[in-house]
Tab-separated table of C-alpha atoms in Angstrom:
chain	number	residue	atom	x	y	z
A	1	UNK	CA	-10.984	-60.069	9.253
A	2	UNK	CA	-12.374	-62.821	7.027
A	3	UNK	CA	-16.094	-63.273	7.639
A	4	UNK	CA	-16.420	-66.219	5.258
A	5	UNK	CA	-16.580	-69.792	6.514
A	6	UNK	CA	-13.610	-71.923	5.597
A	7	UNK	CA	-13.924	-74.877	3.226
A	8	UNK	CA	-13.517	-77.230	6.215
A	9	UNK	CA	-16.340	-75.499	8.111
A	10	UNK	CA	-18.657	-75.737	5.109
A	11	UNK	CA	-17.844	-79.413	4.779
A	12	UNK	CA	-18.566	-79.880	8.457
A	13	UNK	CA	-21.896	-78.121	8.092
A	14	UNK	CA	-22.832	-80.225	5.089
A	15	UNK	CA	-21.888	-83.478	6.837
A	16	UNK	CA	-23.905	-82.701	9.951
A	17	UNK	CA	-26.945	-81.496	7.967
A	18	UNK	CA	-26.992	-84.579	5.792
A	19	UNK	CA	-26.543	-86.868	8.779
A	20	UNK	CA	-29.402	-85.262	10.731
A	21	UNK	CA	-31.708	-85.287	7.708
A	22	UNK	CA	-31.068	-89.005	7.308
A	23	UNK	CA	-30.915	-90.201	10.930
A	24	UNK	CA	-32.826	-87.574	12.916
A	25	UNK	CA	-35.674	-86.238	10.769
A	26	UNK	CA	-38.562	-84.402	12.317
A	27	UNK	CA	-40.541	-87.636	12.710
A	28	UNK	CA	-37.741	-89.019	14.893
A	29	UNK	CA	-37.714	-85.803	16.933
A	30	UNK	CA	-41.445	-86.216	17.550
A	31	UNK	CA	-40.846	-89.760	18.805
A	32	UNK	CA	-38.313	-88.473	21.327
A	33	UNK	CA	-40.455	-85.521	22.448
A	34	UNK	CA	-40.700	-85.362	26.250
A	35	UNK	CA	-38.470	-88.429	26.469
A	36	UNK	CA	-34.945	-87.843	27.721
A	37	UNK	CA	-32.492	-88.487	24.898
A	38	UNK	CA	-30.465	-91.623	25.478
A	39	UNK	CA	-26.735	-90.878	24.937
A	40	UNK	CA	-26.245	-94.523	24.045
A	41	UNK	CA	-28.633	-94.528	21.137
A	42	UNK	CA	-27.497	-94.983	17.547
A	43	UNK	CA	-28.072	-91.336	16.549
A	44	UNK	CA	-25.914	-89.991	19.366
A	45	UNK	CA	-23.188	-92.527	18.621
A	46	UNK	CA	-23.333	-91.572	14.962
A	47	UNK	CA	-22.757	-87.919	15.826
A	48	UNK	CA	-19.795	-88.992	17.943
A	49	UNK	CA	-18.447	-90.952	14.984
A	50	UNK	CA	-18.496	-87.710	12.956
A	51	UNK	CA	-16.097	-86.237	15.522
A	52	UNK	CA	-18.296	-83.354	16.574
A	53	UNK	CA	-18.265	-84.218	20.310
A	54	UNK	CA	-14.620	-83.379	20.672
A	55	UNK	CA	-14.398	-80.162	18.636
A	56	UNK	CA	-13.249	-78.110	21.670
A	57	UNK	CA	-11.129	-80.874	23.235
A	58	UNK	CA	-7.367	-80.628	22.600
A	59	UNK	CA	-5.914	-83.209	20.289
A	60	UNK	CA	-3.796	-84.762	23.009
A	61	UNK	CA	-7.024	-85.770	24.782
A	62	UNK	CA	-8.740	-87.272	21.790
A	63	UNK	CA	-10.430	-84.185	20.375
A	64	UNK	CA	-10.039	-81.977	17.332
A	65	UNK	CA	-8.622	-78.898	19.076
A	66	UNK	CA	-10.928	-76.588	17.136
A	67	UNK	CA	-12.793	-73.413	18.064
A	68	UNK	CA	-16.145	-72.086	19.186
A	69	UNK	CA	-16.840	-70.923	15.649
A	70	UNK	CA	-16.415	-74.498	14.438
A	71	UNK	CA	-18.720	-75.732	17.171
A	72	UNK	CA	-21.234	-73.038	16.238
A	73	UNK	CA	-21.475	-74.529	12.728
A	74	UNK	CA	-22.620	-77.804	14.336
A	75	UNK	CA	-24.900	-76.065	16.817
A	76	UNK	CA	-26.751	-74.180	14.099
A	77	UNK	CA	-27.448	-77.418	12.260
A	78	UNK	CA	-28.658	-79.103	15.481
A	79	UNK	CA	-30.978	-76.148	15.996
A	80	UNK	CA	-32.391	-76.460	12.463
A	81	UNK	CA	-33.218	-80.073	13.239
A	82	UNK	CA	-34.539	-79.227	16.748
A	83	UNK	CA	-32.251	-82.077	17.845
A	84	UNK	CA	-33.192	-83.341	21.345
A	85	UNK	CA	-29.744	-84.188	22.678
A	86	UNK	CA	-27.322	-82.827	25.318
A	87	UNK	CA	-24.783	-81.510	22.802
A	88	UNK	CA	-24.538	-77.946	24.129
A	89	UNK	CA	-24.603	-79.050	27.776
A	90	UNK	CA	-21.812	-81.593	27.437
A	91	UNK	CA	-19.718	-80.601	24.413
A	92	UNK	CA	-19.778	-76.864	25.120
A	93	UNK	CA	-20.691	-76.312	28.772
A	94	UNK	CA	-18.954	-79.180	30.539
A	95	UNK	CA	-15.956	-79.241	28.216
A	96	UNK	CA	-15.355	-75.498	28.549
A	97	UNK	CA	-15.611	-75.666	32.344
A	98	UNK	CA	-13.171	-78.589	32.593
A	99	UNK	CA	-10.697	-76.801	30.352
A	100	UNK	CA	-11.036	-73.513	32.188
A	101	UNK	CA	-11.176	-74.719	35.779
A	102	UNK	CA	-9.230	-77.965	35.651
A	103	UNK	CA	-5.550	-78.782	35.466
A	104	UNK	CA	-3.667	-81.202	33.252
A	105	UNK	CA	-4.673	-84.209	35.316
A	106	UNK	CA	-8.337	-83.211	35.177
A	107	UNK	CA	-8.150	-82.784	31.423
A	108	UNK	CA	-6.586	-86.220	30.958
A	109	UNK	CA	-9.116	-87.909	33.240
A	110	UNK	CA	-12.333	-86.320	31.988
A	111	UNK	CA	-12.015	-85.052	28.420
A	112	UNK	CA	-11.309	-88.228	26.378
A	113	UNK	CA	-14.661	-89.839	27.274
A	114	UNK	CA	-16.517	-86.616	26.436
A	115	UNK	CA	-14.723	-86.288	23.119
A	116	UNK	CA	-15.634	-89.859	22.208
A	117	UNK	CA	-19.276	-89.360	23.187
A	118	UNK	CA	-19.025	-92.246	25.663
A	119	UNK	CA	-19.972	-90.060	28.610
A	120	UNK	CA	-22.260	-87.048	29.132
A	121	UNK	CA	-21.417	-84.288	31.573
A	122	UNK	CA	-23.377	-81.171	32.399
A	123	UNK	CA	-22.964	-78.058	34.477
A	124	UNK	CA	-24.928	-77.529	37.720
A	125	UNK	CA	-24.674	-73.800	38.386
A	126	UNK	CA	-28.089	-72.238	39.157
A	127	UNK	CA	-29.881	-72.432	42.503
A	128	UNK	CA	-33.452	-71.779	43.644
A	129	UNK	CA	-34.312	-68.212	44.522
A	130	UNK	CA	-31.173	-66.768	42.902
A	131	UNK	CA	-32.407	-66.349	39.333
A	132	UNK	CA	-29.301	-66.293	37.137
A	133	UNK	CA	-26.812	-65.283	39.862
A	134	UNK	CA	-24.117	-67.937	39.975
A	135	UNK	CA	-21.439	-65.938	41.773
A	136	UNK	CA	-22.147	-66.956	45.386
A	137	UNK	CA	-23.159	-70.647	45.409
A	138	UNK	CA	-25.373	-71.786	48.236
A	139	UNK	CA	-24.154	-75.367	47.802
A	140	UNK	CA	-21.491	-75.962	50.461
A	141	UNK	CA	-18.543	-78.314	50.806
A	142	UNK	CA	-18.014	-80.147	54.098
A	143	UNK	CA	-14.651	-81.028	55.554
A	144	UNK	CA	-14.919	-84.554	54.080
A	145	UNK	CA	-15.567	-83.090	50.599
A	146	UNK	CA	-19.280	-83.928	50.455
A	147	UNK	CA	-21.724	-81.468	48.856
A	148	UNK	CA	-24.982	-80.205	50.345
A	149	UNK	CA	-27.541	-78.018	48.619
A	150	UNK	CA	-29.771	-77.848	45.549
A	151	UNK	CA	-29.131	-77.040	41.901
A	152	UNK	CA	-31.927	-76.210	39.481
A	153	UNK	CA	-32.274	-75.888	35.704
A	154	UNK	CA	-29.522	-78.430	35.185
A	155	UNK	CA	-29.536	-79.034	31.394
A	156	UNK	CA	-30.035	-82.702	30.545
A	157	UNK	CA	-29.366	-83.565	34.135
A	158	UNK	CA	-31.497	-86.674	33.806
A	159	UNK	CA	-29.118	-88.350	31.358
A	160	UNK	CA	-25.753	-86.991	32.444
A	161	UNK	CA	-23.147	-89.342	33.838
A	162	UNK	CA	-21.362	-86.537	35.679
A	163	UNK	CA	-22.218	-83.138	37.138
A	164	UNK	CA	-19.829	-80.233	37.374
A	165	UNK	CA	-21.160	-78.540	40.491
A	166	UNK	CA	-20.250	-75.064	41.679
A	167	UNK	CA	-19.975	-74.776	45.460
A	168	UNK	CA	-18.476	-72.615	48.219
A	169	UNK	CA	-15.833	-74.043	50.566
A	170	UNK	CA	-15.246	-73.165	54.202
A	171	UNK	CA	-13.036	-70.206	53.248
A	172	UNK	CA	-15.727	-68.753	50.980
A	173	UNK	CA	-13.944	-69.575	47.716
A	174	UNK	CA	-15.984	-70.847	44.789
A	175	UNK	CA	-14.865	-74.127	43.266
A	176	UNK	CA	-16.042	-76.623	40.692
A	177	UNK	CA	-16.566	-80.203	41.847
A	178	UNK	CA	-16.943	-83.333	39.762
A	179	UNK	CA	-19.702	-85.579	41.008
A	180	UNK	CA	-20.978	-88.825	39.452
A	181	UNK	CA	-24.722	-88.874	38.811
A	182	UNK	CA	-25.037	-92.156	40.722
A	183	UNK	CA	-22.985	-91.050	43.707
A	184	UNK	CA	-24.365	-91.411	47.186
A	185	UNK	CA	-26.532	-88.493	48.303
A	186	UNK	CA	-27.493	-87.384	44.749
A	187	UNK	CA	-31.212	-87.118	44.103
A	188	UNK	CA	-32.399	-86.122	40.631
A	189	UNK	CA	-35.891	-85.010	39.657
A	190	UNK	CA	-36.845	-84.215	36.082
A	191	UNK	CA	-38.228	-80.679	35.756
A	192	UNK	CA	-41.001	-79.777	33.325
A	193	UNK	CA	-39.960	-77.611	30.380
A	194	UNK	CA	-41.886	-76.268	27.441
A	195	UNK	CA	-39.368	-77.858	25.065
A	196	UNK	CA	-39.422	-81.636	25.378
A	197	UNK	CA	-36.165	-81.808	23.453
A	198	UNK	CA	-34.254	-79.817	26.087
A	199	UNK	CA	-35.113	-81.411	29.443
A	200	UNK	CA	-33.825	-79.993	32.713
A	201	UNK	CA	-33.460	-81.459	36.172
A	202	UNK	CA	-33.397	-80.412	39.781
A	203	UNK	CA	-30.448	-82.023	41.568
A	204	UNK	CA	-30.605	-82.216	45.327
A	205	UNK	CA	-27.327	-82.934	47.098
A	206	UNK	CA	-27.620	-84.433	50.569
A	207	UNK	CA	-24.045	-84.903	51.658
A	208	UNK	CA	-23.259	-86.147	48.162
A	209	UNK	CA	-19.911	-87.891	47.848
A	210	UNK	CA	-17.314	-88.559	46.630
A	211	UNK	CA	-16.876	-85.157	44.970
A	212	UNK	CA	-13.529	-84.103	43.588
A	213	UNK	CA	-12.507	-80.477	43.132
A	214	UNK	CA	-11.182	-79.399	39.771
A	215	UNK	CA	-7.640	-77.988	40.078
A	216	UNK	CA	-5.992	-77.051	43.331
A	217	UNK	CA	-7.761	-76.199	46.582
A	218	UNK	CA	-7.304	-72.582	47.557
A	219	UNK	CA	-8.058	-71.137	44.119
A	220	UNK	CA	-11.212	-69.388	43.038
A	221	UNK	CA	-13.054	-70.553	39.920
A	222	UNK	CA	-15.041	-67.389	39.187
A	223	UNK	CA	-13.306	-66.598	35.905
A	224	UNK	CA	-13.643	-70.186	34.702
A	225	UNK	CA	-17.369	-70.221	35.504
A	226	UNK	CA	-17.876	-66.883	33.806
A	227	UNK	CA	-16.127	-68.182	30.685
A	228	UNK	CA	-18.380	-71.270	30.735
A	229	UNK	CA	-21.503	-69.203	31.307
A	230	UNK	CA	-20.603	-67.071	28.291
A	231	UNK	CA	-19.745	-70.070	26.053
A	232	UNK	CA	-22.871	-72.019	26.967
A	233	UNK	CA	-25.068	-68.931	26.514
A	234	UNK	CA	-23.620	-68.235	23.072
A	235	UNK	CA	-24.051	-71.911	22.173
A	236	UNK	CA	-27.762	-71.605	22.995
A	237	UNK	CA	-27.965	-68.451	20.870
A	238	UNK	CA	-26.491	-70.172	17.813
A	239	UNK	CA	-28.668	-73.238	18.360
A	240	UNK	CA	-31.604	-70.791	18.388
A	241	UNK	CA	-30.396	-69.196	15.157
A	242	UNK	CA	-30.666	-72.572	13.454
A	243	UNK	CA	-34.121	-73.151	14.853
A	244	UNK	CA	-35.262	-69.667	13.889
A	245	UNK	CA	-33.845	-69.936	10.382
A	246	UNK	CA	-35.741	-73.187	9.766
A	247	UNK	CA	-38.939	-71.668	11.214
A	248	UNK	CA	-38.526	-68.774	8.765
A	249	UNK	CA	-38.058	-71.202	5.828
A	250	UNK	CA	-41.173	-73.135	6.784
A	251	UNK	CA	-43.155	-69.893	7.072
A	252	UNK	CA	-42.085	-68.617	3.660
A	253	UNK	CA	-42.837	-71.978	2.032
A	254	UNK	CA	-46.293	-71.993	3.611
A	255	UNK	CA	-46.971	-68.391	2.596
A	256	UNK	CA	-46.264	-69.337	-1.014
A	257	UNK	CA	-48.495	-72.447	-0.934
A	258	UNK	CA	-51.473	-71.318	1.165
A	259	UNK	CA	-54.129	-69.533	-0.848
A	260	UNK	CA	-56.762	-67.091	0.446
A	261	UNK	CA	-59.119	-65.027	-1.667
A	262	UNK	CA	-57.587	-66.684	-4.728
A	263	UNK	CA	-54.030	-65.558	-3.957
A	264	UNK	CA	-51.037	-66.925	-2.034
A	265	UNK	CA	-51.085	-65.372	1.432
A	266	UNK	CA	-47.448	-64.357	0.831
A	267	UNK	CA	-48.720	-61.767	-1.640
A	268	UNK	CA	-50.435	-59.877	1.183
A	269	UNK	CA	-48.325	-57.094	2.664
A	270	UNK	CA	-49.125	-58.041	6.279
A	271	UNK	CA	-47.666	-61.519	5.789
A	272	UNK	CA	-44.681	-60.102	3.923
A	273	UNK	CA	-43.951	-57.830	6.861
A	274	UNK	CA	-44.035	-60.787	9.294
A	275	UNK	CA	-41.558	-62.707	7.183
A	276	UNK	CA	-39.307	-59.637	6.734
A	277	UNK	CA	-39.280	-59.124	10.493
A	278	UNK	CA	-38.274	-62.778	10.984
A	279	UNK	CA	-35.456	-62.460	8.432
A	280	UNK	CA	-34.088	-59.395	10.192
A	281	UNK	CA	-34.151	-61.175	13.568
A	282	UNK	CA	-32.393	-64.258	12.157
A	283	UNK	CA	-29.594	-62.289	10.486
A	284	UNK	CA	-28.945	-60.037	13.501
A	285	UNK	CA	-28.947	-63.036	15.859
A	286	UNK	CA	-26.593	-64.917	13.568
A	287	UNK	CA	-24.204	-61.975	13.419
A	288	UNK	CA	-24.276	-61.507	17.184
A	289	UNK	CA	-23.865	-65.221	17.881
A	290	UNK	CA	-20.991	-65.876	15.521
A	291	UNK	CA	-19.153	-62.697	16.484
A	292	UNK	CA	-19.440	-63.731	20.131
A	293	UNK	CA	-17.997	-67.171	19.234
A	294	UNK	CA	-15.092	-65.496	17.445
A	295	UNK	CA	-14.519	-63.139	20.368
A	296	UNK	CA	-14.479	-65.994	22.859
A	297	UNK	CA	-11.909	-67.733	20.698
A	298	UNK	CA	-9.659	-64.821	19.681
A	299	UNK	CA	-10.349	-61.557	21.484
A	300	UNK	CA	-9.413	-60.436	24.962
A	301	UNK	CA	-11.504	-61.859	27.787
A	302	UNK	CA	-13.324	-58.542	28.379
A	303	UNK	CA	-14.411	-58.337	24.721
A	304	UNK	CA	-15.487	-61.973	24.717
A	305	UNK	CA	-17.641	-61.378	27.773
A	306	UNK	CA	-19.132	-58.217	26.271
A	307	UNK	CA	-19.901	-59.895	22.970
A	308	UNK	CA	-21.498	-62.893	24.717
A	309	UNK	CA	-23.653	-60.524	26.801
A	310	UNK	CA	-24.819	-58.665	23.678
A	311	UNK	CA	-25.737	-61.954	21.976
A	312	UNK	CA	-27.705	-63.222	24.988
A	313	UNK	CA	-29.522	-59.879	25.373
A	314	UNK	CA	-30.634	-59.828	21.730
A	315	UNK	CA	-31.474	-63.499	21.291
A	316	UNK	CA	-33.331	-63.846	24.596
A	317	UNK	CA	-35.946	-61.399	23.358
A	318	UNK	CA	-35.951	-61.537	19.565
A	319	UNK	CA	-35.875	-65.297	18.932
A	320	UNK	CA	-38.883	-66.254	21.074
A	321	UNK	CA	-40.777	-63.396	19.375
A	322	UNK	CA	-39.778	-64.867	16.019
A	323	UNK	CA	-41.256	-68.231	17.041
A	324	UNK	CA	-44.561	-66.540	17.827
A	325	UNK	CA	-44.466	-64.724	14.476
A	326	UNK	CA	-43.988	-68.011	12.641
A	327	UNK	CA	-47.084	-69.413	14.329
A	328	UNK	CA	-48.986	-66.313	13.204
A	329	UNK	CA	-48.050	-66.968	9.566
A	330	UNK	CA	-49.434	-70.472	9.812
A	331	UNK	CA	-52.534	-69.149	11.611
A	332	UNK	CA	-54.905	-71.844	12.876
A	333	UNK	CA	-52.903	-74.850	11.735
A	334	UNK	CA	-49.849	-73.503	13.547
A	335	UNK	CA	-51.580	-74.085	16.900
A	336	UNK	CA	-52.082	-77.787	16.264
A	337	UNK	CA	-49.954	-80.650	17.570
A	338	UNK	CA	-49.986	-82.245	14.111
A	339	UNK	CA	-48.041	-79.412	12.474
A	340	UNK	CA	-44.287	-79.199	13.095
A	341	UNK	CA	-43.991	-75.463	13.596
A	342	UNK	CA	-44.879	-75.707	17.266
A	343	UNK	CA	-41.655	-77.684	17.884
A	344	UNK	CA	-39.622	-74.711	16.681
A	345	UNK	CA	-41.739	-72.259	18.593
A	346	UNK	CA	-41.315	-74.210	21.866
A	347	UNK	CA	-37.553	-74.521	21.333
A	348	UNK	CA	-37.285	-70.735	20.903
A	349	UNK	CA	-39.468	-69.974	23.929
A	350	UNK	CA	-37.378	-72.320	26.054
A	351	UNK	CA	-34.272	-70.590	24.723
A	352	UNK	CA	-35.538	-67.290	26.085
A	353	UNK	CA	-35.939	-68.774	29.543
A	354	UNK	CA	-32.576	-70.521	29.429
A	355	UNK	CA	-30.718	-67.384	28.397
A	356	UNK	CA	-32.291	-65.144	31.043
A	357	UNK	CA	-34.113	-61.891	30.529
A	358	UNK	CA	-32.841	-59.328	28.062
A	359	UNK	CA	-33.198	-56.635	30.759
A	360	UNK	CA	-30.729	-58.403	33.025
A	361	UNK	CA	-28.177	-58.754	30.245
A	362	UNK	CA	-28.623	-55.167	29.168
A	363	UNK	CA	-28.020	-54.059	32.758
A	364	UNK	CA	-24.810	-56.102	32.743
A	365	UNK	CA	-23.814	-54.608	29.429
A	366	UNK	CA	-24.441	-51.101	30.750
A	367	UNK	CA	-22.124	-51.804	33.677
A	368	UNK	CA	-19.443	-53.070	31.319
A	369	UNK	CA	-19.693	-49.968	29.097
A	370	UNK	CA	-19.689	-47.535	32.032
A	371	UNK	CA	-16.716	-49.279	33.669
């Protein structure tokens, strides 16, 4: 197995990094903090022009037909820039779910606009009181196809044009339904999050219609949802790797520049240990995240699910801790709004919540190993 990035992947990384440094520097991120990213703005359209929105979309539908590893290269760069856009939600989550749960007609109808960046879609999976259990949706489908129920923690639900909603039909089968954000009976409320660059929404469905089921009625979408849950979780992990790597770089730079008792604080063993711990966490998270991307692309489904579970379990605990360690290196100034390190810390803390608890993932992993 070749663990090196290809020349094309390195070129993709370089293009995205240079674009974000030029068009979405940290000052721009601060301007967009706590303000839902507009998918029609110039920065989003510029990313679309680079072709990164359609990496997972087949070529016949206007995409590049590439892999999760390719998308991970982009995700890591977006994480480094703490980019406040719905890339993972739409390009990874929604695209994966449409590909996995939909048929040819669904692909042709929905994917071209996502690949072009003209529309934003997101997944509406989680429900109040169920934590991260998506397997038995409480949202129900009436005989006329309307949806009733509530979805929570919908990523970038405030800017999405379409929701991919999981729901149970009269026969108890789980399906995925496409619902326009401005459809009748859809009520959206922005939810507070610690990371202003990754807003979430609560979506209440009161007989929402018209909703169209992906693929044929009478089929169960559990495997498609599981695949999407794994892909989106791994995408968040790799995004977090980029954020964590940049937080480590900032910490090392500060440790070399900040003097105490006539010496750089990086010369003190306690600070060196903090930076070494951060480096270990970054490299292990990167290995887990990229292996999971490869497994989702190329390995059997069971191995892809196992690898994604391992990545979520590790990143959910280690990356938020890394963010706290970075703040410790900066000491008092790290707690101020004026310094940038808190943006990285908050992104990593939010990542931990979005991924779910490490204990839950480890319990899932134990079940997979025992079975």
